[in-house]
Coordinates of C-alpha atoms in Angstrom, one line a residue:
X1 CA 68.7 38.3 -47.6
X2 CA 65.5 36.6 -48.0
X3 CA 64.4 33.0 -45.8
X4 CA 63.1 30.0 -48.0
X5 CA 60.8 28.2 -46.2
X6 CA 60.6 24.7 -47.7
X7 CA 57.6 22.4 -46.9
X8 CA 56.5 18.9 -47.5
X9 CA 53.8 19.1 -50.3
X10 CA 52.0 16.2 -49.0
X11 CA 51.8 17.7 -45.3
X12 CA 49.5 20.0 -46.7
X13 CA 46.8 18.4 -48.7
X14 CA 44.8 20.2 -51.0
X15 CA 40.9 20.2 -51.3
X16 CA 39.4 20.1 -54.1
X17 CA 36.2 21.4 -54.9
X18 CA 33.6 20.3 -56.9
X19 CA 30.7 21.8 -59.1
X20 CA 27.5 22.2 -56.9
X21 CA 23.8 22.9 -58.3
X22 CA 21.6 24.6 -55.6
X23 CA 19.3 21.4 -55.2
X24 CA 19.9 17.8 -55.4
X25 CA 16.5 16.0 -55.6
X26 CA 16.5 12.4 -54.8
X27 CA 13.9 10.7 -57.2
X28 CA 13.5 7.5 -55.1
X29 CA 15.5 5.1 -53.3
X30 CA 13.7 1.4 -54.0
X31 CA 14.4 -2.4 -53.2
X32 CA 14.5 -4.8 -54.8
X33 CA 11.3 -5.9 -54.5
X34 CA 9.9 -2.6 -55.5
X35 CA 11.9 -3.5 -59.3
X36 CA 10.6 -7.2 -58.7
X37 CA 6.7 -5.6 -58.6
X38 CA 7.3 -4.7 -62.4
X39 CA 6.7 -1.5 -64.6
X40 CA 3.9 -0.8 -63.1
X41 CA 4.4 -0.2 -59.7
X42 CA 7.8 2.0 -60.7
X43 CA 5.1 3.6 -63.1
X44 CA 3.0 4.6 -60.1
X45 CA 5.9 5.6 -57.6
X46 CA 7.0 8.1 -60.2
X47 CA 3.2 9.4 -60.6
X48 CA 3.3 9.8 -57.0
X49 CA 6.7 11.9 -57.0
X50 CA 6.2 14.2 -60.3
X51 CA 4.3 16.9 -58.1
X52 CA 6.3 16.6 -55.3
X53 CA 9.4 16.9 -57.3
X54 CA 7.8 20.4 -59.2
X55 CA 7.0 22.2 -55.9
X56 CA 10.9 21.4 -55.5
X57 CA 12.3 22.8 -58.2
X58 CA 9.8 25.8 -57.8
X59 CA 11.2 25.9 -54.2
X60 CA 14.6 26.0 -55.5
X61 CA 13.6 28.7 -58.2
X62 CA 12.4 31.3 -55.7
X63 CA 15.5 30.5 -53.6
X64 CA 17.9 31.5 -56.7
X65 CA 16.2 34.8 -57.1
X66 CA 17.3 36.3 -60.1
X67 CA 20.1 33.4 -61.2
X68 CA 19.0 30.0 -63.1
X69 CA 18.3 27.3 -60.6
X70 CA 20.6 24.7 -60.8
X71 CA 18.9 21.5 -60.2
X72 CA 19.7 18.1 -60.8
X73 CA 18.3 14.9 -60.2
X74 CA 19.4 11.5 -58.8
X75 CA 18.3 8.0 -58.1
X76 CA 19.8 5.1 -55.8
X77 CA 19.4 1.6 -56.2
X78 CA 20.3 -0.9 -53.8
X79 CA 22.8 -3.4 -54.8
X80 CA 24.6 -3.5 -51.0
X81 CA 21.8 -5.6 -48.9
X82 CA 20.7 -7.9 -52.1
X83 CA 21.9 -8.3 -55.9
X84 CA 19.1 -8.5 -57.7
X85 CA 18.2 -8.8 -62.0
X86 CA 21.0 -6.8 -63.6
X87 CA 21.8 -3.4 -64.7
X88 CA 20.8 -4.4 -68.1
X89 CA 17.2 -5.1 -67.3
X90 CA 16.3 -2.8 -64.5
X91 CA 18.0 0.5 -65.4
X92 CA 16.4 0.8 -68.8
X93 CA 13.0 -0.2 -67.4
X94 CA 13.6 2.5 -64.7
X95 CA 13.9 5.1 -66.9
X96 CA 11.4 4.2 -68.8
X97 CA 8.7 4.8 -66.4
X98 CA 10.5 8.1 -64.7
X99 CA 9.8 9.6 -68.3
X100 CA 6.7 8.4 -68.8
X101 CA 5.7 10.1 -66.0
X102 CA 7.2 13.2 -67.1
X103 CA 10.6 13.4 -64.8
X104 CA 14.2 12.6 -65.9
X105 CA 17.3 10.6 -63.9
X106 CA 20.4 12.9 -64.6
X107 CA 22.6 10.7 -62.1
X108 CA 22.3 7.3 -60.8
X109 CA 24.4 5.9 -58.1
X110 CA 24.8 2.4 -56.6
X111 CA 24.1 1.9 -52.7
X112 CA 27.2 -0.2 -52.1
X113 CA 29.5 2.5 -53.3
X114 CA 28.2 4.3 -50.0
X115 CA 30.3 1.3 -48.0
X116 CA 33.1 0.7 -50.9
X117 CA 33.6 3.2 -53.7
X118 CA 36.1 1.9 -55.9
X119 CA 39.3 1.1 -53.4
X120 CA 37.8 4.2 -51.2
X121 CA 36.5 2.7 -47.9
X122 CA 33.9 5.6 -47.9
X123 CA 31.3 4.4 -44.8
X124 CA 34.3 3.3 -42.8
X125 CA 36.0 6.6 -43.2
X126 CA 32.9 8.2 -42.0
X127 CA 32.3 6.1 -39.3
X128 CA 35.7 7.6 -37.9
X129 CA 34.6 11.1 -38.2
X130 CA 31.7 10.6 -36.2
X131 CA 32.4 12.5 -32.8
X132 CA 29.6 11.7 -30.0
X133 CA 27.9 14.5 -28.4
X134 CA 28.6 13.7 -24.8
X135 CA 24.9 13.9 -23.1
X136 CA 24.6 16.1 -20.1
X137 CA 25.6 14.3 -16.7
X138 CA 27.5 11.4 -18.6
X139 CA 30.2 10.0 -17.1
X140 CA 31.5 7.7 -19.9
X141 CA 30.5 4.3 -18.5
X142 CA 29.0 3.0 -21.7
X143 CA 31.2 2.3 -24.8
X144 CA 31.5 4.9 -27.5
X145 CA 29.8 4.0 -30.7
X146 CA 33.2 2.9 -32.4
X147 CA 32.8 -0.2 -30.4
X148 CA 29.3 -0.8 -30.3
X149 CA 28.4 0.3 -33.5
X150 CA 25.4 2.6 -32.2
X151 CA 24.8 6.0 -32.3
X152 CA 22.0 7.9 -29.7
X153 CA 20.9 11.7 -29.8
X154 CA 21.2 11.6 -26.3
X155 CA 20.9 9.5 -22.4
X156 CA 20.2 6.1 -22.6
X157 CA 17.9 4.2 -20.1
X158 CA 20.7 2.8 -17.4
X159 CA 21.0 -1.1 -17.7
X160 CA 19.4 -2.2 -14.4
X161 CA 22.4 -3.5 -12.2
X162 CA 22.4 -6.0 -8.9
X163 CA 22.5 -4.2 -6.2
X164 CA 25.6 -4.1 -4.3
X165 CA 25.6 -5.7 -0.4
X166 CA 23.8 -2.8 2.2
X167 CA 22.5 -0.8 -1.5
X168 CA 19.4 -0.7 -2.8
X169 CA 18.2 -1.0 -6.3
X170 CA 19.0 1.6 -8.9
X171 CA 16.0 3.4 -9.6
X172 CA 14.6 3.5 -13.5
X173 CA 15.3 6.4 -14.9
X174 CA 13.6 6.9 -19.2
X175 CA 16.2 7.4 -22.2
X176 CA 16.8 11.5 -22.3
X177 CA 16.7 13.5 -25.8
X178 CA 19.9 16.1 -25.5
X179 CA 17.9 18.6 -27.1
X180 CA 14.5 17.9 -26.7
X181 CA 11.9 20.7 -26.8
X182 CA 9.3 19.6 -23.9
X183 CA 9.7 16.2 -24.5
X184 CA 12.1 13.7 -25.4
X185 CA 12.1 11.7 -28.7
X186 CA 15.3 9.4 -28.3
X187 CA 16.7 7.5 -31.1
X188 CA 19.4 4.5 -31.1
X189 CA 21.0 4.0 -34.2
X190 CA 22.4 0.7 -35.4
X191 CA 25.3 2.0 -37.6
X192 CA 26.5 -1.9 -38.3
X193 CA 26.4 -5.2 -37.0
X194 CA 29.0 -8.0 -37.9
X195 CA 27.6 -11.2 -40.2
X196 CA 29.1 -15.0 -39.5
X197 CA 31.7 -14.4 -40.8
X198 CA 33.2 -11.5 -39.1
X199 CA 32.2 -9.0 -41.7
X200 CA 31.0 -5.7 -40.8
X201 CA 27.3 -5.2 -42.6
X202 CA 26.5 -1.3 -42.8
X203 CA 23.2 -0.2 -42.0
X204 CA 20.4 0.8 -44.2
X205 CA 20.6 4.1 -42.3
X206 CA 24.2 4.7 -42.2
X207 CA 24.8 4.3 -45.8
X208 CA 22.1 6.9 -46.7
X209 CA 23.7 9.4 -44.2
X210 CA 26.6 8.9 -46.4
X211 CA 24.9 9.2 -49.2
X212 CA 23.5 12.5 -47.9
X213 CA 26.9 14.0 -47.6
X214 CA 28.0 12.8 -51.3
X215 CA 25.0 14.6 -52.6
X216 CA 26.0 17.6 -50.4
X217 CA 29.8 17.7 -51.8
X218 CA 31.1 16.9 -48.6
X219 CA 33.0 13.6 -48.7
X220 CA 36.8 13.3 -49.7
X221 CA 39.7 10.9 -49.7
X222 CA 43.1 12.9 -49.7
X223 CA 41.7 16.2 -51.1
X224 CA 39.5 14.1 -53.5
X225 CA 36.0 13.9 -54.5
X226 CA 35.0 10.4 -53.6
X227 CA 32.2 10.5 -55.4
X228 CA 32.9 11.6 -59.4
X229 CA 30.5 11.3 -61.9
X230 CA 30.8 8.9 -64.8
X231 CA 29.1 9.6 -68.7
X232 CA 27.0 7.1 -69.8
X233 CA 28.0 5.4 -73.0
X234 CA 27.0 2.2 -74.7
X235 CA 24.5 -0.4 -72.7
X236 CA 24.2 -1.4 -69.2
X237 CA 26.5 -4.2 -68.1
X238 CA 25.3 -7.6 -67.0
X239 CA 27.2 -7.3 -63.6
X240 CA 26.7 -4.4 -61.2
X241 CA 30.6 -4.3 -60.3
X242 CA 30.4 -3.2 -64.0
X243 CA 28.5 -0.5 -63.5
X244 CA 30.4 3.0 -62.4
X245 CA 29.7 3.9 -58.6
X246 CA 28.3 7.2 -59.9
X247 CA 26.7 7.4 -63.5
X248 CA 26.0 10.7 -65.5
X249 CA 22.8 9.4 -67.8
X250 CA 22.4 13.0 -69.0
X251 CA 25.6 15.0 -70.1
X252 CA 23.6 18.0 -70.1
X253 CA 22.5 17.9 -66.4
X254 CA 23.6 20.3 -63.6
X255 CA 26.0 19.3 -60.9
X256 CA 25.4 16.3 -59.0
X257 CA 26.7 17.9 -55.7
X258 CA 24.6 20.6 -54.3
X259 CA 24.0 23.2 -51.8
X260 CA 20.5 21.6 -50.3
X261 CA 19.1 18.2 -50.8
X262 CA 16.1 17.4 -51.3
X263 CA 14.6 13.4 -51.5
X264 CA 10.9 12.6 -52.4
X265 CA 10.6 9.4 -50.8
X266 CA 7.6 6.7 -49.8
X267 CA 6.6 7.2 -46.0
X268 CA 8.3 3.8 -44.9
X269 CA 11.5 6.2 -45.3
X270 CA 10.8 8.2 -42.3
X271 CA 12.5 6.3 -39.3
X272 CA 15.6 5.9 -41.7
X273 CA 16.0 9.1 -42.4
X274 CA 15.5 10.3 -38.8
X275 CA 18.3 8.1 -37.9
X276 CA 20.3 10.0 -41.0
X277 CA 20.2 13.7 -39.0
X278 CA 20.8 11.5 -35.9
X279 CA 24.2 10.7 -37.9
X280 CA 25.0 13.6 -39.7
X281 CA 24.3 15.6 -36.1
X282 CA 27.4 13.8 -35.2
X283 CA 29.9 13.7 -37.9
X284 CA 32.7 15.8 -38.0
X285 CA 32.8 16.8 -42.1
X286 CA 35.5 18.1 -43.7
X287 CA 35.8 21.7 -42.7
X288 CA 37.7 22.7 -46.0
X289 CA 34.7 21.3 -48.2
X290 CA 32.5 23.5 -45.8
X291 CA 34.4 26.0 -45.9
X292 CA 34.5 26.2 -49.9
X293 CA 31.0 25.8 -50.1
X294 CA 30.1 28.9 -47.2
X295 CA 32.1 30.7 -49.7
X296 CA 30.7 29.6 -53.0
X297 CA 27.2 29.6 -51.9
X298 CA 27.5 33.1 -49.9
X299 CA 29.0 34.5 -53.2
X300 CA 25.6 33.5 -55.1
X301 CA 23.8 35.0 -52.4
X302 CA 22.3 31.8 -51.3
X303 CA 23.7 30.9 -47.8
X304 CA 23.3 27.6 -46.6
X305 CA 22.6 26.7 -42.6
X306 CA 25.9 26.1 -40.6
X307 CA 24.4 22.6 -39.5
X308 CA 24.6 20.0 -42.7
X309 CA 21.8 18.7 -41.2
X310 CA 19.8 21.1 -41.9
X311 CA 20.6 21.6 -45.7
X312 CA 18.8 18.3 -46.1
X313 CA 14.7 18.1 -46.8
X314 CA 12.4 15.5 -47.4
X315 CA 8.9 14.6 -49.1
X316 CA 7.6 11.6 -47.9
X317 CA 4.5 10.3 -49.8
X318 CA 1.8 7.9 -49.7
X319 CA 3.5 4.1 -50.3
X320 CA 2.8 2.9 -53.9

């Protein structure tokens, strides 16, 4: 006699994995008043980038040893804080100038599917996998960051307090770093604040930490990629609902998801993207997608850190 063991098929969701190229390079991440400046000032950003973005793919080479690096390229454009001109007119004129300077966009994905992607609630869903690093000494008297909507990499300065009858005055005591080295540099982090309305607005910050983890192949909604590349056919649309979350401009290109990330980005970047490790520190990813990647990338014989953190690098260049 044998036992059958019978489960439900949805207690056990499946992960799926996606393709991964060994570098993601980020191209830029502009405003709207960086399309509003014109051709030209796209036509210097990407002048700026093009030697930042070879020592990256040379980077990647050496990393690949023997095997082909798999690189592909991407480019995010904000349509979440302000709508701006249309796909129509600025997508054309953006890849224009990238290949007049020599570089080519083989993905480009819209900011506001970092809060909303499709029916997927992707930033909120992140926002609850965000697990705080309880500093040293804490006692829990200050609200976790699913209330407050802010994140810290360590000990706030304690909100001076009246002192109680026959007590004296708590002493000042400066923010803490929970892993500072020497000395501390402590970082708040505004994940969100509410508008007029009640709505919950997503920070500039938070939205590229999720961004950070789509590149990496790390986000999923029951098992899912959230994030799933769409061909390019046809023209632009006039509306950016109309335009795919994620758009594959070249069907020739390497994986969008990849082991390492790698963004080439103006200077002003830097406190945002500080803030981004300050989030990503503290989010608790899906440990089937890590898992399948450990495995995938190991098999290559191109480990990745443990921390996802530290799979992502930067360039930050001279403002345009």
């Amino acid at each position: 006699m044998t036992e059958a063991v019978f489960r439900e098929t949805t207690a056990e969701p499946r992960t799926q994995a996606v393709p991964l190229s060994h570098l993601s390079l980020e191209l830029g991440h502009l405003y709207m008043e960086d399309f509003e400046a014109g051709p030209e000032h796209l036509r210097r950003h990407f002048a700026r980038v093009r030697p930042w973005a070879e020592a990256a793919r040379a980077f990647a080479a050496d990393r690949a040893g023997r095997r082909r690096a798999r690189v592909s390229t991407c480019f995010l454009v904000d349509d979440y804080f302000t709508r701006f001109a249309s796909p129509a007119e600025v997508i054309p004129m953006l890849l224009a100038e990238a290949e007049r300077a020599g570089l080519t966009v083989d993905y480009l994905a819209r900011e506001s599917a970092c809060a909303v992607s499709g029916k997927v609630p992707v930033a909120e869903a992140v926002a609850g996998r965000i697990v705080e690093e309880p500093p040293p000494g804490s006692y829990g008297h200050r609200p976790p960051a699913a209330q407050t909507g802010w994140l810290a990499n360590g000990v706030r300065s304690p909100t001076a307090r009246a002192p109680q009858a026959m007590r004296k005055a708590a002493v000042w005591e400066p923010p803490r770093e929970t892993a500072a080295r020497r000395h501390s540099v402590f970082l708040d982090v505004e994940l969100w604040n509410e508008t007029p309305d009640g709505e919950r607005l997503w920070s500039c910050p938070f939205l590229a930490a999720v961004w950070q983890l789509a590149r990496l192949g790390l986000l999923r909604h029951q098992g899912e990629p959230v994030f799933d590349p769409q061909p390019h056919t046809g023209a632009f649309p006039d509306e950016w609902d109309d335009l795919p979350p994620l758009v594959r401009l070249d069907p020739r290109a390497d994986p969008f998801a990849a082991y390492r990330t790698c963004s080439v980005l103006p200077s002003r970047f830097l406190p945002v993207e500080h803030a981004v490790r300050v989030v990503l520190d503290q989010t608790d990813v899906d440990r089937e997608a890590l898992r399948q990647i450990a495995e995938r990338s190991a098999g290559e014989g191109v480990p990745v850190p443990g921390p996802v953190a530290d799979r992502v690098s930067y360039v930050f260049c001279e403002e345009t």
